[in-house]
PDB file of C-alpha atoms and ligand atoms in Angstrom:
ATOM      1  CA  MET A   1      21.287   5.451 -13.591  1.00 82.00           C
ATOM      2  CA  GLY A   2      17.872   4.502 -11.659  1.00 95.00           C
ATOM      3  CA  ARG A   3      14.759   6.164 -12.528  1.00 96.00           C
ATOM      4  CA  LEU A   4      14.327   7.785  -9.280  1.00 98.00           C
ATOM      5  CA  ASP A   5      17.774   8.641  -8.408  1.00 97.00           C
ATOM      6  CA  ASP A   6      17.728  11.738  -5.926  1.00 95.00           C
ATOM      7  CA  LYS A   7      13.980  11.107  -4.734  1.00 98.00           C
ATOM      8  CA  VAL A   8      13.184  10.262  -1.285  1.00 98.00           C
ATOM      9  CA  ALA A   9      10.283   7.770  -0.924  1.00 99.00           C
ATOM     10  CA  LEU A  10       8.140   7.429   1.940  1.00 99.00           C
ATOM     11  CA  VAL A  11       6.467   4.064   2.011  1.00 99.00           C
ATOM     12  CA  THR A  12       3.691   2.904   4.950  1.00 99.00           C
ATOM     13  CA  GLY A  13       3.368  -0.665   5.911  1.00 98.00           C
ATOM     14  CA  SER A  14       6.712  -1.643   4.092  1.00 98.00           C
ATOM     15  CA  ALA A  15       8.179  -3.838   6.716  1.00 98.00           C
ATOM     16  CA  ARG A  16       6.679  -6.867   4.839  1.00 98.00           C
ATOM     17  CA  GLY A  17       4.585  -7.959   2.080  1.00 98.00           C
ATOM     18  CA  ILE A  18       3.426  -5.602  -0.647  1.00 98.00           C
ATOM     19  CA  GLY A  19       5.066  -2.719   1.032  1.00 98.00           C
ATOM     20  CA  LYS A  20       8.395  -4.145   1.047  1.00 98.00           C
ATOM     21  CA  GLY A  21       8.295  -5.127  -2.581  1.00 98.00           C
ATOM     22  CA  ILE A  22       7.288  -1.429  -3.560  1.00 99.00           C
ATOM     23  CA  ALA A  23      10.334  -0.565  -1.465  1.00 98.00           C
ATOM     24  CA  THR A  24      12.366  -2.564  -2.823  1.00 98.00           C
ATOM     25  CA  VAL A  25      11.651  -1.579  -6.555  1.00 98.00           C
ATOM     26  CA  LEU A  26      11.793   2.152  -5.223  1.00 98.00           C
ATOM     27  CA  ALA A  27      15.308   1.379  -3.945  1.00 98.00           C
ATOM     28  CA  ARG A  28      16.400  -0.777  -7.167  1.00 98.00           C
ATOM     29  CA  GLU A  29      15.538   2.359  -8.998  1.00 98.00           C
ATOM     30  CA  GLY A  30      17.966   4.332  -7.016  1.00 98.00           C
ATOM     31  CA  ALA A  31      15.519   6.313  -4.267  1.00 98.00           C
ATOM     32  CA  THR A  32      16.211   6.612  -0.507  1.00 98.00           C
ATOM     33  CA  VAL A  33      13.703   4.764   0.921  1.00 98.00           C
ATOM     34  CA  ILE A  34      11.895   5.359   4.703  1.00 99.00           C
ATOM     35  CA  VAL A  35      10.343   2.011   5.868  1.00 98.00           C
ATOM     36  CA  ALA A  36       7.395   3.324   7.875  1.00 98.00           C
ATOM     37  CA  ASP A  37       5.337   0.593   9.842  1.00 98.00           C
ATOM     38  CA  LEU A  38       3.663  -0.500  13.296  1.00 98.00           C
ATOM     39  CA  LEU A  39       6.394  -3.409  13.011  1.00 98.00           C
ATOM     40  CA  SER A  40       9.356  -1.241  14.264  1.00 97.00           C
ATOM     41  CA  ASP A  41      11.951  -4.234  14.256  1.00 98.00           C
ATOM     42  CA  LEU A  42      10.974  -5.698  10.985  1.00 98.00           C
ATOM     43  CA  ALA A  43      10.732  -2.075   9.567  1.00 98.00           C
ATOM     44  CA  GLY A  44      14.639  -1.943  10.796  1.00 98.00           C
ATOM     45  CA  GLU A  45      15.753  -4.912   9.008  1.00 98.00           C
ATOM     46  CA  THR A  46      13.867  -4.419   6.008  1.00 98.00           C
ATOM     47  CA  ALA A  47      15.443  -1.021   5.713  1.00 98.00           C
ATOM     48  CA  ALA A  48      19.040  -2.521   6.529  1.00 98.00           C
ATOM     49  CA  GLU A  49      18.448  -5.399   3.951  1.00 98.00           C
ATOM     50  CA  LEU A  50      17.393  -2.507   1.208  1.00 98.00           C
ATOM     51  CA  GLY A  51      20.565  -0.212   1.961  1.00 98.00           C
ATOM     52  CA  ASN A  52      22.762  -3.424   1.643  1.00 98.00           C
ATOM     53  CA  ASP A  53      21.186  -4.847  -1.358  1.00 98.00           C
ATOM     54  CA  TYR A  54      20.843  -1.610  -3.486  1.00 98.00           C
ATOM     55  CA  GLY A  55      23.389   0.976  -1.912  1.00 98.00           C
ATOM     56  CA  VAL A  56      20.769   3.469  -1.061  1.00 98.00           C
ATOM     57  CA  SER A  57      20.172   5.476   2.079  1.00 98.00           C
ATOM     58  CA  THR A  58      17.270   4.034   4.329  1.00 98.00           C
ATOM     59  CA  LEU A  59      15.557   4.974   7.282  1.00 98.00           C
ATOM     60  CA  ALA A  60      13.239   2.650   9.526  1.00 98.00           C
ATOM     61  CA  LEU A  61      10.356   4.597  11.512  1.00 98.00           C
ATOM     62  CA  GLU A  62       7.737   3.097  13.999  1.00 98.00           C
ATOM     63  CA  MET A  63       4.633   4.768  12.513  1.00 98.00           C
ATOM     64  CA  ASP A  64       1.028   4.393  13.115  1.00 98.00           C
ATOM     65  CA  VAL A  65      -1.223   5.717  10.271  1.00 98.00           C
ATOM     66  CA  THR A  66      -4.197   6.226  12.419  1.00 98.00           C
ATOM     67  CA  SER A  67      -2.403   8.321  14.625  1.00 98.00           C
ATOM     68  CA  GLU A  68      -1.569  12.046  13.776  1.00 98.00           C
ATOM     69  CA  ASP A  69       0.914  12.368  16.508  1.00 98.00           C
ATOM     70  CA  SER A  70       2.677   9.499  15.303  1.00 98.00           C
ATOM     71  CA  ILE A  71       2.677  10.593  11.612  1.00 98.00           C
ATOM     72  CA  ALA A  72       3.428  14.141  12.335  1.00 98.00           C
ATOM     73  CA  SER A  73       6.707  13.270  14.737  1.00 98.00           C
ATOM     74  CA  ASN A  74       7.955  10.743  11.917  1.00 98.00           C
ATOM     75  CA  VAL A  75       7.497  12.821   9.131  1.00 98.00           C
ATOM     76  CA  GLU A  76       9.404  15.481  10.806  1.00 98.00           C
ATOM     77  CA  LYS A  77      12.080  12.853  11.548  1.00 98.00           C
ATOM     78  CA  ALA A  78      12.115  11.763   7.950  1.00 98.00           C
ATOM     79  CA  VAL A  79      12.229  15.475   6.589  1.00 98.00           C
ATOM     80  CA  SER A  80      15.411  16.315   9.137  1.00 98.00           C
ATOM     81  CA  GLU A  81      17.338  13.489   7.891  1.00 98.00           C
ATOM     82  CA  PHE A  82      16.643  13.907   4.311  1.00 98.00           C
ATOM     83  CA  GLY A  83      15.600  17.092   3.628  1.00 98.00           C
ATOM     84  CA  ARG A  84      12.353  16.441   1.623  1.00 98.00           C
ATOM     85  CA  ILE A  85       9.937  13.622   0.650  1.00 98.00           C
ATOM     86  CA  ASP A  86       9.170  13.319  -2.862  1.00 98.00           C
ATOM     87  CA  ILE A  87       7.341  10.122  -3.289  1.00 99.00           C
ATOM     88  CA  LEU A  88       4.802   8.860  -0.772  1.00 99.00           C
ATOM     89  CA  VAL A  89       3.262   5.661  -0.877  1.00 99.00           C
ATOM     90  CA  ASN A  90      -0.119   4.878   1.392  1.00 99.00           C
ATOM     91  CA  ASN A  91       0.301   1.208   1.522  1.00 98.00           C
ATOM     92  CA  ALA A  92      -0.460   0.558   4.902  1.00 98.00           C
ATOM     93  CA  GLY A  93      -3.719  -1.733   5.134  1.00 98.00           C
ATOM     94  CA  VAL A  94      -5.728  -4.412   7.329  1.00 97.00           C
ATOM     95  CA  PRO A  95      -8.249  -6.837   6.345  1.00 95.00           C
ATOM     96  CA  PRO A  96     -11.330  -7.557   8.786  1.00 94.00           C
ATOM     97  CA  GLU A  97     -11.481  -9.997  11.605  1.00 91.00           C
ATOM     98  CA  ASN A  98     -14.727 -11.383  10.420  1.00 90.00           C
ATOM     99  CA  PHE A  99     -16.581 -12.154   6.970  1.00 87.00           C
ATOM    100  CA  GLY A 100     -19.828 -11.643   5.646  1.00 88.00           C
ATOM    101  CA  GLN A 101     -22.700 -11.479   8.184  1.00 89.00           C
ATOM    102  CA  ALA A 102     -20.340 -11.866  10.839  1.00 91.00           C
ATOM    103  CA  GLU A 103     -18.531  -8.394  10.124  1.00 94.00           C
ATOM    104  CA  THR A 104     -18.578  -6.252  13.116  1.00 96.00           C
ATOM    105  CA  GLU A 105     -18.471  -2.296  13.949  1.00 97.00           C
ATOM    106  CA  ALA A 106     -15.015  -2.985  14.999  1.00 98.00           C
ATOM    107  CA  ASP A 107     -14.307  -4.493  11.455  1.00 97.00           C
ATOM    108  CA  TRP A 108     -15.545  -1.406  10.194  1.00 98.00           C
ATOM    109  CA  ASP A 109     -13.695   0.665  12.403  1.00 98.00           C
ATOM    110  CA  ILE A 110     -10.484  -0.872  11.777  1.00 98.00           C
ATOM    111  CA  CYS A 111     -10.728  -0.982   7.802  1.00 98.00           C
ATOM    112  CA  TYR A 112     -11.868   2.569   8.037  1.00 98.00           C
ATOM    113  CA  GLU A 113      -9.059   3.922  10.402  1.00 98.00           C
ATOM    114  CA  VAL A 114      -6.351   2.078   8.619  1.00 98.00           C
ATOM    115  CA  ASN A 115      -7.385   1.872   5.003  1.00 98.00           C
ATOM    116  CA  LEU A 116      -9.129   5.069   4.021  1.00 98.00           C
ATOM    117  CA  LYS A 117      -8.538   7.661   6.987  1.00 98.00           C
ATOM    118  CA  GLY A 118      -4.739   6.458   7.006  1.00 98.00           C
ATOM    119  CA  ILE A 119      -4.416   7.844   3.706  1.00 99.00           C
ATOM    120  CA  TRP A 120      -6.131  10.848   4.617  1.00 98.00           C
ATOM    121  CA  LYS A 121      -3.843  11.419   7.420  1.00 98.00           C
ATOM    122  CA  VAL A 122      -0.419  10.680   6.027  1.00 99.00           C
ATOM    123  CA  THR A 123      -1.457  12.430   2.955  1.00 99.00           C
ATOM    124  CA  SER A 124      -2.252  15.495   4.862  1.00 98.00           C
ATOM    125  CA  ALA A 125       0.994  15.693   6.787  1.00 98.00           C
ATOM    126  CA  VAL A 126       3.273  15.211   3.662  1.00 98.00           C
ATOM    127  CA  ALA A 127       1.604  17.064   1.046  1.00 98.00           C
ATOM    128  CA  PRO A 128       2.356  20.503   2.684  1.00 98.00           C
ATOM    129  CA  LYS A 129       6.424  19.421   2.354  1.00 98.00           C
ATOM    130  CA  MET A 130       5.777  18.381  -1.223  1.00 98.00           C
ATOM    131  CA  GLN A 131       4.021  21.860  -1.795  1.00 98.00           C
ATOM    132  CA  GLU A 132       6.904  23.861  -0.070  1.00 98.00           C
ATOM    133  CA  GLN A 133       9.561  21.734  -2.401  1.00 97.00           C
ATOM    134  CA  GLY A 134       7.640  22.529  -5.741  1.00 98.00           C
ATOM    135  CA  GLY A 135       5.969  19.037  -6.183  1.00 98.00           C
ATOM    136  CA  GLY A 136       5.853  15.116  -5.398  1.00 98.00           C
ATOM    137  CA  LYS A 137       4.324  11.937  -6.187  1.00 98.00           C
ATOM    138  CA  ILE A 138       1.367  10.377  -4.246  1.00 99.00           C
ATOM    139  CA  VAL A 139       0.514   6.474  -4.534  1.00 99.00           C
ATOM    140  CA  ASN A 140      -2.514   5.130  -2.597  1.00 99.00           C
ATOM    141  CA  ILE A 141      -2.570   1.387  -2.712  1.00 99.00           C
ATOM    142  CA  ALA A 142      -6.257   0.469  -2.759  1.00 98.00           C
ATOM    143  CA  SER A 143      -7.404  -3.191  -4.056  1.00 98.00           C
ATOM    144  CA  ILE A 144      -9.813  -4.865  -6.762  1.00 97.00           C
ATOM    145  CA  ALA A 145     -11.884  -5.356  -3.616  1.00 96.00           C
ATOM    146  CA  GLY A 146     -13.042  -1.646  -3.970  1.00 98.00           C
ATOM    147  CA  ARG A 147     -13.938  -2.290  -7.908  1.00 97.00           C
ATOM    148  CA  ILE A 148     -16.589  -4.630  -6.922  1.00 95.00           C
ATOM    149  CA  GLY A 149     -17.874  -5.378  -3.470  1.00 92.00           C
ATOM    150  CA  GLY A 150     -17.790  -8.927  -2.247  1.00 84.00           C
ATOM    151  CA  GLY A 151     -17.652 -10.489   0.985  1.00 82.00           C
ATOM    152  CA  MET A 152     -16.130  -8.116   3.216  1.00 92.00           C
ATOM    153  CA  ALA A 153     -18.073  -5.105   2.974  1.00 96.00           C
ATOM    154  CA  SER A 154     -16.009  -3.097   5.466  1.00 97.00           C
ATOM    155  CA  TYR A 155     -12.995  -3.797   3.497  1.00 97.00           C
ATOM    156  CA  SER A 156     -14.320  -3.567   0.073  1.00 97.00           C
ATOM    157  CA  ALA A 157     -15.766  -0.224   1.312  1.00 98.00           C
ATOM    158  CA  SER A 158     -12.605   1.248   2.449  1.00 98.00           C
ATOM    159  CA  LYS A 159     -11.058   0.188  -0.812  1.00 98.00           C
ATOM    160  CA  ALA A 160     -13.421   1.803  -2.763  1.00 98.00           C
ATOM    161  CA  GLY A 161     -12.984   4.917  -0.731  1.00 98.00           C
ATOM    162  CA  ALA A 162      -9.489   4.746  -1.355  1.00 98.00           C
ATOM    163  CA  ILE A 163     -10.154   4.949  -5.108  1.00 98.00           C
ATOM    164  CA  SER A 164     -12.352   7.838  -4.767  1.00 98.00           C
ATOM    165  CA  ILE A 165     -10.121  10.106  -2.229  1.00 98.00           C
ATOM    166  CA  THR A 166      -7.181   9.486  -4.680  1.00 99.00           C
ATOM    167  CA  GLN A 167      -9.818  11.444  -7.306  1.00 98.00           C
ATOM    168  CA  SER A 168     -10.345  14.126  -4.825  1.00 98.00           C
ATOM    169  CA  GLN A 169      -6.732  14.413  -3.585  1.00 98.00           C
ATOM    170  CA  ALA A 170      -5.626  14.658  -7.172  1.00 99.00           C
ATOM    171  CA  ALA A 171      -8.337  17.582  -8.038  1.00 98.00           C
ATOM    172  CA  GLU A 172      -7.025  19.351  -4.823  1.00 98.00           C
ATOM    173  CA  LEU A 173      -3.254  18.975  -5.036  1.00 98.00           C
ATOM    174  CA  GLY A 174      -2.574  19.144  -8.716  1.00 98.00           C
ATOM    175  CA  ARG A 175      -2.359  22.897  -8.672  1.00 98.00           C
ATOM    176  CA  PHE A 176       0.723  22.199  -6.414  1.00 98.00           C
ATOM    177  CA  ASN A 177       2.627  19.751  -9.137  1.00 98.00           C
ATOM    178  CA  ILE A 178       1.378  16.833  -6.756  1.00 99.00           C
ATOM    179  CA  ASN A 179       0.226  14.027  -8.893  1.00 99.00           C
ATOM    180  CA  VAL A 180      -1.933  11.474  -7.076  1.00 99.00           C
ATOM    181  CA  ASN A 181      -2.711   7.726  -8.439  1.00 99.00           C
ATOM    182  CA  ALA A 182      -3.858   4.644  -6.904  1.00 99.00           C
ATOM    183  CA  ILE A 183      -2.850   1.013  -7.587  1.00 98.00           C
ATOM    184  CA  CYS A 184      -5.508  -1.920  -7.119  1.00 98.00           C
ATOM    185  CA  PRO A 185      -3.751  -4.898  -6.483  1.00 98.00           C
ATOM    186  CA  GLY A 186      -4.923  -8.438  -7.011  1.00 97.00           C
ATOM    187  CA  LEU A 187      -4.091 -11.610  -5.187  1.00 95.00           C
ATOM    188  CA  LEU A 188      -1.164 -11.786  -3.557  1.00 96.00           C
ATOM    189  CA  TRP A 189       0.180 -14.524  -1.078  1.00 93.00           C
ATOM    190  CA  THR A 190       1.340 -12.067   1.854  1.00 94.00           C
ATOM    191  CA  ASP A 191       0.041 -12.122   5.709  1.00 90.00           C
ATOM    192  CA  LEU A 192      -2.962 -10.361   4.574  1.00 91.00           C
ATOM    193  CA  TRP A 193      -4.262 -12.678   2.441  1.00 86.00           C
ATOM    194  CA  ARG A 194      -3.573 -15.413   4.594  1.00 81.00           C
ATOM    195  CA  GLN A 195      -5.700 -13.659   7.439  1.00 81.00           C
ATOM    196  CA  ILE A 196      -8.719 -13.549   4.746  1.00 81.00           C
ATOM    197  CA  GLU A 197      -8.076 -17.427   3.913  1.00 74.00           C
ATOM    198  CA  GLY A 198      -8.564 -18.195   7.440  1.00 72.00           C
ATOM    199  CA  MET A 199     -11.609 -15.866   7.571  1.00 73.00           C
ATOM    200  CA  PHE A 200     -12.949 -17.619   4.265  1.00 70.00           C
ATOM    201  CA  ALA A 201     -12.551 -21.090   6.105  1.00 68.00           C
ATOM    202  CA  GLY A 202     -13.865 -19.637   9.622  1.00 70.00           C
ATOM    203  CA  ASP A 203     -10.947 -21.105  11.040  1.00 71.00           C
ATOM    204  CA  HIS A 204      -7.670 -19.171  12.164  1.00 71.00           C
ATOM    205  CA  ALA A 205      -5.835 -22.412  12.840  1.00 74.00           C
ATOM    206  CA  GLU A 206      -2.240 -22.184  11.545  1.00 73.00           C
ATOM    207  CA  GLU A 207      -2.734 -25.327   8.909  1.00 72.00           C
ATOM    208  CA  VAL A 208      -5.830 -23.496   7.728  1.00 72.00           C
ATOM    209  CA  VAL A 209      -4.204 -19.997   7.021  1.00 70.00           C
ATOM    210  CA  ASP A 210      -1.314 -21.546   5.455  1.00 71.00           C
ATOM    211  CA  ARG A 211      -2.707 -23.402   2.935  1.00 75.00           C
ATOM    212  CA  ARG A 212      -2.918 -22.263  -0.384  1.00 82.00           C
ATOM    213  CA  GLU A 213      -5.675 -24.520  -2.546  1.00 83.00           C
ATOM    214  CA  ARG A 214      -8.410 -21.565  -1.845  1.00 80.00           C
ATOM    215  CA  PHE A 215      -5.850 -18.847  -3.207  1.00 87.00           C
ATOM    216  CA  GLU A 216      -4.913 -21.047  -6.381  1.00 90.00           C
ATOM    217  CA  ALA A 217      -8.625 -22.040  -6.988  1.00 88.00           C
ATOM    218  CA  VAL A 218      -9.524 -18.331  -6.976  1.00 86.00           C
ATOM    219  CA  ILE A 219      -6.936 -17.193  -9.130  1.00 92.00           C
ATOM    220  CA  ALA A 220      -7.388 -20.313 -11.781  1.00 93.00           C
ATOM    221  CA  SER A 221     -11.189 -19.379 -12.017  1.00 92.00           C
ATOM    222  CA  ASN A 222     -11.124 -15.860 -12.013  1.00 92.00           C
ATOM    223  CA  MET A 223      -7.919 -14.670 -13.477  1.00 96.00           C
ATOM    224  CA  PRO A 224      -7.305 -14.662 -17.316  1.00 97.00           C
ATOM    225  CA  LEU A 225      -3.406 -14.505 -17.076  1.00 98.00           C
ATOM    226  CA  GLY A 226      -3.932 -17.538 -14.360  1.00 97.00           C
ATOM    227  CA  ARG A 227      -1.011 -16.509 -11.958  1.00 97.00           C
ATOM    228  CA  GLU A 228      -0.730 -14.950  -8.534  1.00 96.00           C
ATOM    229  CA  GLN A 229       0.692 -11.191  -8.656  1.00 98.00           C
ATOM    230  CA  ARG A 230       3.962 -10.651  -6.706  1.00 98.00           C
ATOM    231  CA  PRO A 231       4.939  -7.816  -4.595  1.00 98.00           C
ATOM    232  CA  GLU A 232       7.324  -6.646  -7.183  1.00 98.00           C
ATOM    233  CA  ASP A 233       4.576  -6.464  -9.708  1.00 98.00           C
ATOM    234  CA  ILE A 234       2.840  -3.565  -7.747  1.00 98.00           C
ATOM    235  CA  GLY A 235       6.299  -1.808  -6.937  1.00 98.00           C
ATOM    236  CA  ASN A 236       6.820  -1.722 -10.903  1.00 98.00           C
ATOM    237  CA  ALA A 237       3.562  -0.092 -11.334  1.00 98.00           C
ATOM    238  CA  VAL A 238       3.899   2.541  -8.326  1.00 99.00           C
ATOM    239  CA  ALA A 239       7.565   3.071  -9.660  1.00 98.00           C
ATOM    240  CA  PHE A 240       5.911   4.014 -12.946  1.00 98.00           C
ATOM    241  CA  PHE A 241       3.544   6.646 -11.081  1.00 98.00           C
ATOM    242  CA  ALA A 242       6.623   7.889  -8.937  1.00 98.00           C
ATOM    243  CA  SER A 243       8.746   8.677 -12.140  1.00 98.00           C
ATOM    244  CA  ASP A 244       8.714  11.402 -14.510  1.00 98.00           C
ATOM    245  CA  GLU A 245       7.456   9.369 -17.096  1.00 98.00           C
ATOM    246  CA  ALA A 246       3.729   9.714 -15.373  1.00 98.00           C
ATOM    247  CA  ASN A 247       3.991  13.561 -14.947  1.00 98.00           C
ATOM    248  CA  ASN A 248       0.835  13.838 -16.871  1.00 98.00           C
ATOM    249  CA  ILE A 249      -1.216  11.345 -14.890  1.00 98.00           C
ATOM    250  CA  THR A 250      -3.216  11.873 -12.010  1.00 99.00           C
ATOM    251  CA  GLY A 251      -6.402  10.576 -10.602  1.00 98.00           C
ATOM    252  CA  GLN A 252      -5.704   7.166 -11.839  1.00 98.00           C
ATOM    253  CA  SER A 253      -6.493   3.737 -10.524  1.00 98.00           C
ATOM    254  CA  LEU A 254      -4.767   1.172 -12.149  1.00 98.00           C
ATOM    255  CA  ASN A 255      -5.373  -2.563 -11.754  1.00 98.00           C
ATOM    256  CA  VAL A 256      -2.301  -4.870 -11.253  1.00 98.00           C
ATOM    257  CA  ASP A 257      -4.468  -8.133 -11.070  1.00 98.00           C
ATOM    258  CA  GLY A 258      -3.842 -10.409 -13.895  1.00 98.00           C
ATOM    259  CA  GLY A 259      -7.094  -9.199 -15.584  1.00 97.00           C
ATOM    260  CA  MET A 260      -9.025 -10.224 -12.722  1.00 96.00           C
ATOM    261  CA  ARG A 261     -11.393  -7.058 -12.959  1.00 95.00           C
ATOM    262  CA  MET A 262     -11.352  -5.053 -15.986  1.00 94.00           C
ATOM    263  CA  ASN A 263     -12.958  -1.736 -14.590  1.00 87.00           C
TER     264      ASN A 263
HETATM  265  N1  LIG B 301      -2.154  -9.257  -0.242  1.00 61.10           N
HETATM  266  C1  LIG B 301      -3.455  -9.027  -1.330  1.00 61.10           C
HETATM  267  O1  LIG B 301      -3.864 -10.086  -1.931  1.00 61.10           O
HETATM  268  C2  LIG B 301      -3.866  -7.611  -1.397  1.00 61.10           C
HETATM  269  C3  LIG B 301      -4.863  -7.655  -2.507  1.00 61.10           C
HETATM  270  C4  LIG B 301      -5.060  -5.960  -2.531  1.00 61.10           C
HETATM  271  C5  LIG B 301      -4.801  -4.843  -1.918  1.00 61.10           C
HETATM  272  N2  LIG B 301      -3.698  -5.334  -0.890  1.00 61.10           N
HETATM  273  C6  LIG B 301      -3.448  -4.269  -0.270  1.00 61.10           C
HETATM  274  O2  LIG B 301      -2.054  -3.969  -0.203  1.00 61.10           O
HETATM  275  C7  LIG B 301      -1.670  -3.294   1.010  1.00 61.10           C
HETATM  276  C8  LIG B 301      -0.657  -4.419   1.774  1.00 61.10           C
HETATM  277  O3  LIG B 301      -1.094  -5.371   2.076  1.00 61.10           O
HETATM  278  P1  LIG B 301      -0.250  -6.739   2.210  1.00 61.10           P
HETATM  279  O4  LIG B 301      -0.915  -7.915   1.586  1.00 61.10           O
HETATM  280  O5  LIG B 301       1.325  -6.421   2.126  1.00 61.10           O
HETATM  281  O6  LIG B 301      -0.397  -6.916   3.862  1.00 61.10           O
HETATM  282  P2  LIG B 301       0.558  -7.373   4.881  1.00 61.10           P
HETATM  283  O7  LIG B 301      -0.352  -7.419   6.118  1.00 61.10           O
HETATM  284  O8  LIG B 301       1.539  -8.384   4.599  1.00 61.10           O
HETATM  285  O9  LIG B 301       1.358  -5.888   5.391  1.00 61.10           O
HETATM  286  C9  LIG B 301       0.623  -4.668   5.798  1.00 61.10           C
HETATM  287  C10 LIG B 301       1.602  -3.969   6.460  1.00 61.10           C
HETATM  288  O10 LIG B 301       0.899  -2.749   6.867  1.00 61.10           O
HETATM  289  C11 LIG B 301       1.542  -2.563   8.393  1.00 61.10           C
HETATM  290  N3  LIG B 301       0.094  -1.804   9.033  1.00 61.10           N
HETATM  291  C12 LIG B 301      -1.100  -2.328   9.166  1.00 61.10           C
HETATM  292  N4  LIG B 301      -1.416  -1.203  10.168  1.00 61.10           N
HETATM  293  C13 LIG B 301      -0.672  -0.202  10.176  1.00 61.10           C
HETATM  294  C14 LIG B 301      -0.708   1.012  10.917  1.00 61.10           C
HETATM  295  N5  LIG B 301      -1.798   1.427  11.441  1.00 61.10           N
HETATM  296  N6  LIG B 301       0.260   2.029  10.673  1.00 61.10           N
HETATM  297  C15 LIG B 301       1.375   1.375   9.955  1.00 61.10           C
HETATM  298  N7  LIG B 301       1.456   0.331   9.340  1.00 61.10           N
HETATM  299  C16 LIG B 301       0.528  -0.380   9.436  1.00 61.10           C
HETATM  300  C17 LIG B 301       1.545  -3.807   8.924  1.00 61.10           C
HETATM  301  O11 LIG B 301       2.290  -3.801  10.033  1.00 61.10           O
HETATM  302  C18 LIG B 301       2.199  -4.644   7.908  1.00 61.10           C
HETATM  303  O12 LIG B 301       3.843  -4.499   7.328  1.00 61.10           O
HETATM  304  C19 LIG B 301      -2.838  -3.261   2.003  1.00 61.10           C
HETATM  305  O13 LIG B 301      -3.489  -1.904   1.696  1.00 61.10           O
HETATM  306  C20 LIG B 301      -3.914  -4.337   1.342  1.00 61.10           C
HETATM  307  O14 LIG B 301      -5.185  -3.798   1.748  1.00 61.10           O
HETATM  308  C21 LIG B 301      -3.558  -6.592  -0.552  1.00 61.10           C
END
């Protein structure tokens, strides 16, 4: 018996990285998992892998969280396949292309479109379905970058917005028995972090974006527990918010960051 048997979960940006870790834990807990991502081939591979490993039903969807048409048609596909969506995880996210003073308006636009408005758009499409069903659980993936601003203003501001919209959505949707919470991940060695690494270094050459020294140095000097987070760490926290154990928790943002930020 898993904690999420009979639940249907849609996870955006779950073809790889943190989203895949979240989808993995939800599948391990017995949920049917919908892998929704821009990267359709990889989404298909991830969905097949989870079905094989955990014996749950899965569906891969090519979905762009910035496009209302793409979201609407994919939510309809998911509901016609499984009849309901009990859990929505708004995980899709992008970093800016440039760092610090070099950030451009395009960086602000992409961070806001994906990291913040993407949450609003997907939730706007899924929450009415949850309302008809009598309730649901929504988990937004923010970041510790949203707790304290740093060298990526566009990204940090979009993530602070993700924490804020979590509170607004929790206030609006509570009367429909929909809980909305957020996770603020710390530092994970994913494709996203490797893009940031190249940005810090001002060089996107493969040997720069693939090196781990800076990543490990940031952890060693900033993280009391002194170890990186893994996608499954974020998945474990999501599974808690998505379970009945969290029925009376809403509007909260939980850092899963080895103690790097304590607010
Ligand atoms: N890696 C970290 O250290 C870290 C820390 C804090 C927060 N986060 C957040 O965690 C989330 C996942 O990041 P990750 O590190 O796994 O990155 P990642 O780049 O490995 O994965 C992001 C996924 O989102 C998908 N995606 C991007 N734009 C999309 C769109 N418009 N529509 C649908 N899917 C889209 C990508 O295709 C990719 O599969 C993001 O919201 C990120 O901001 C990451």
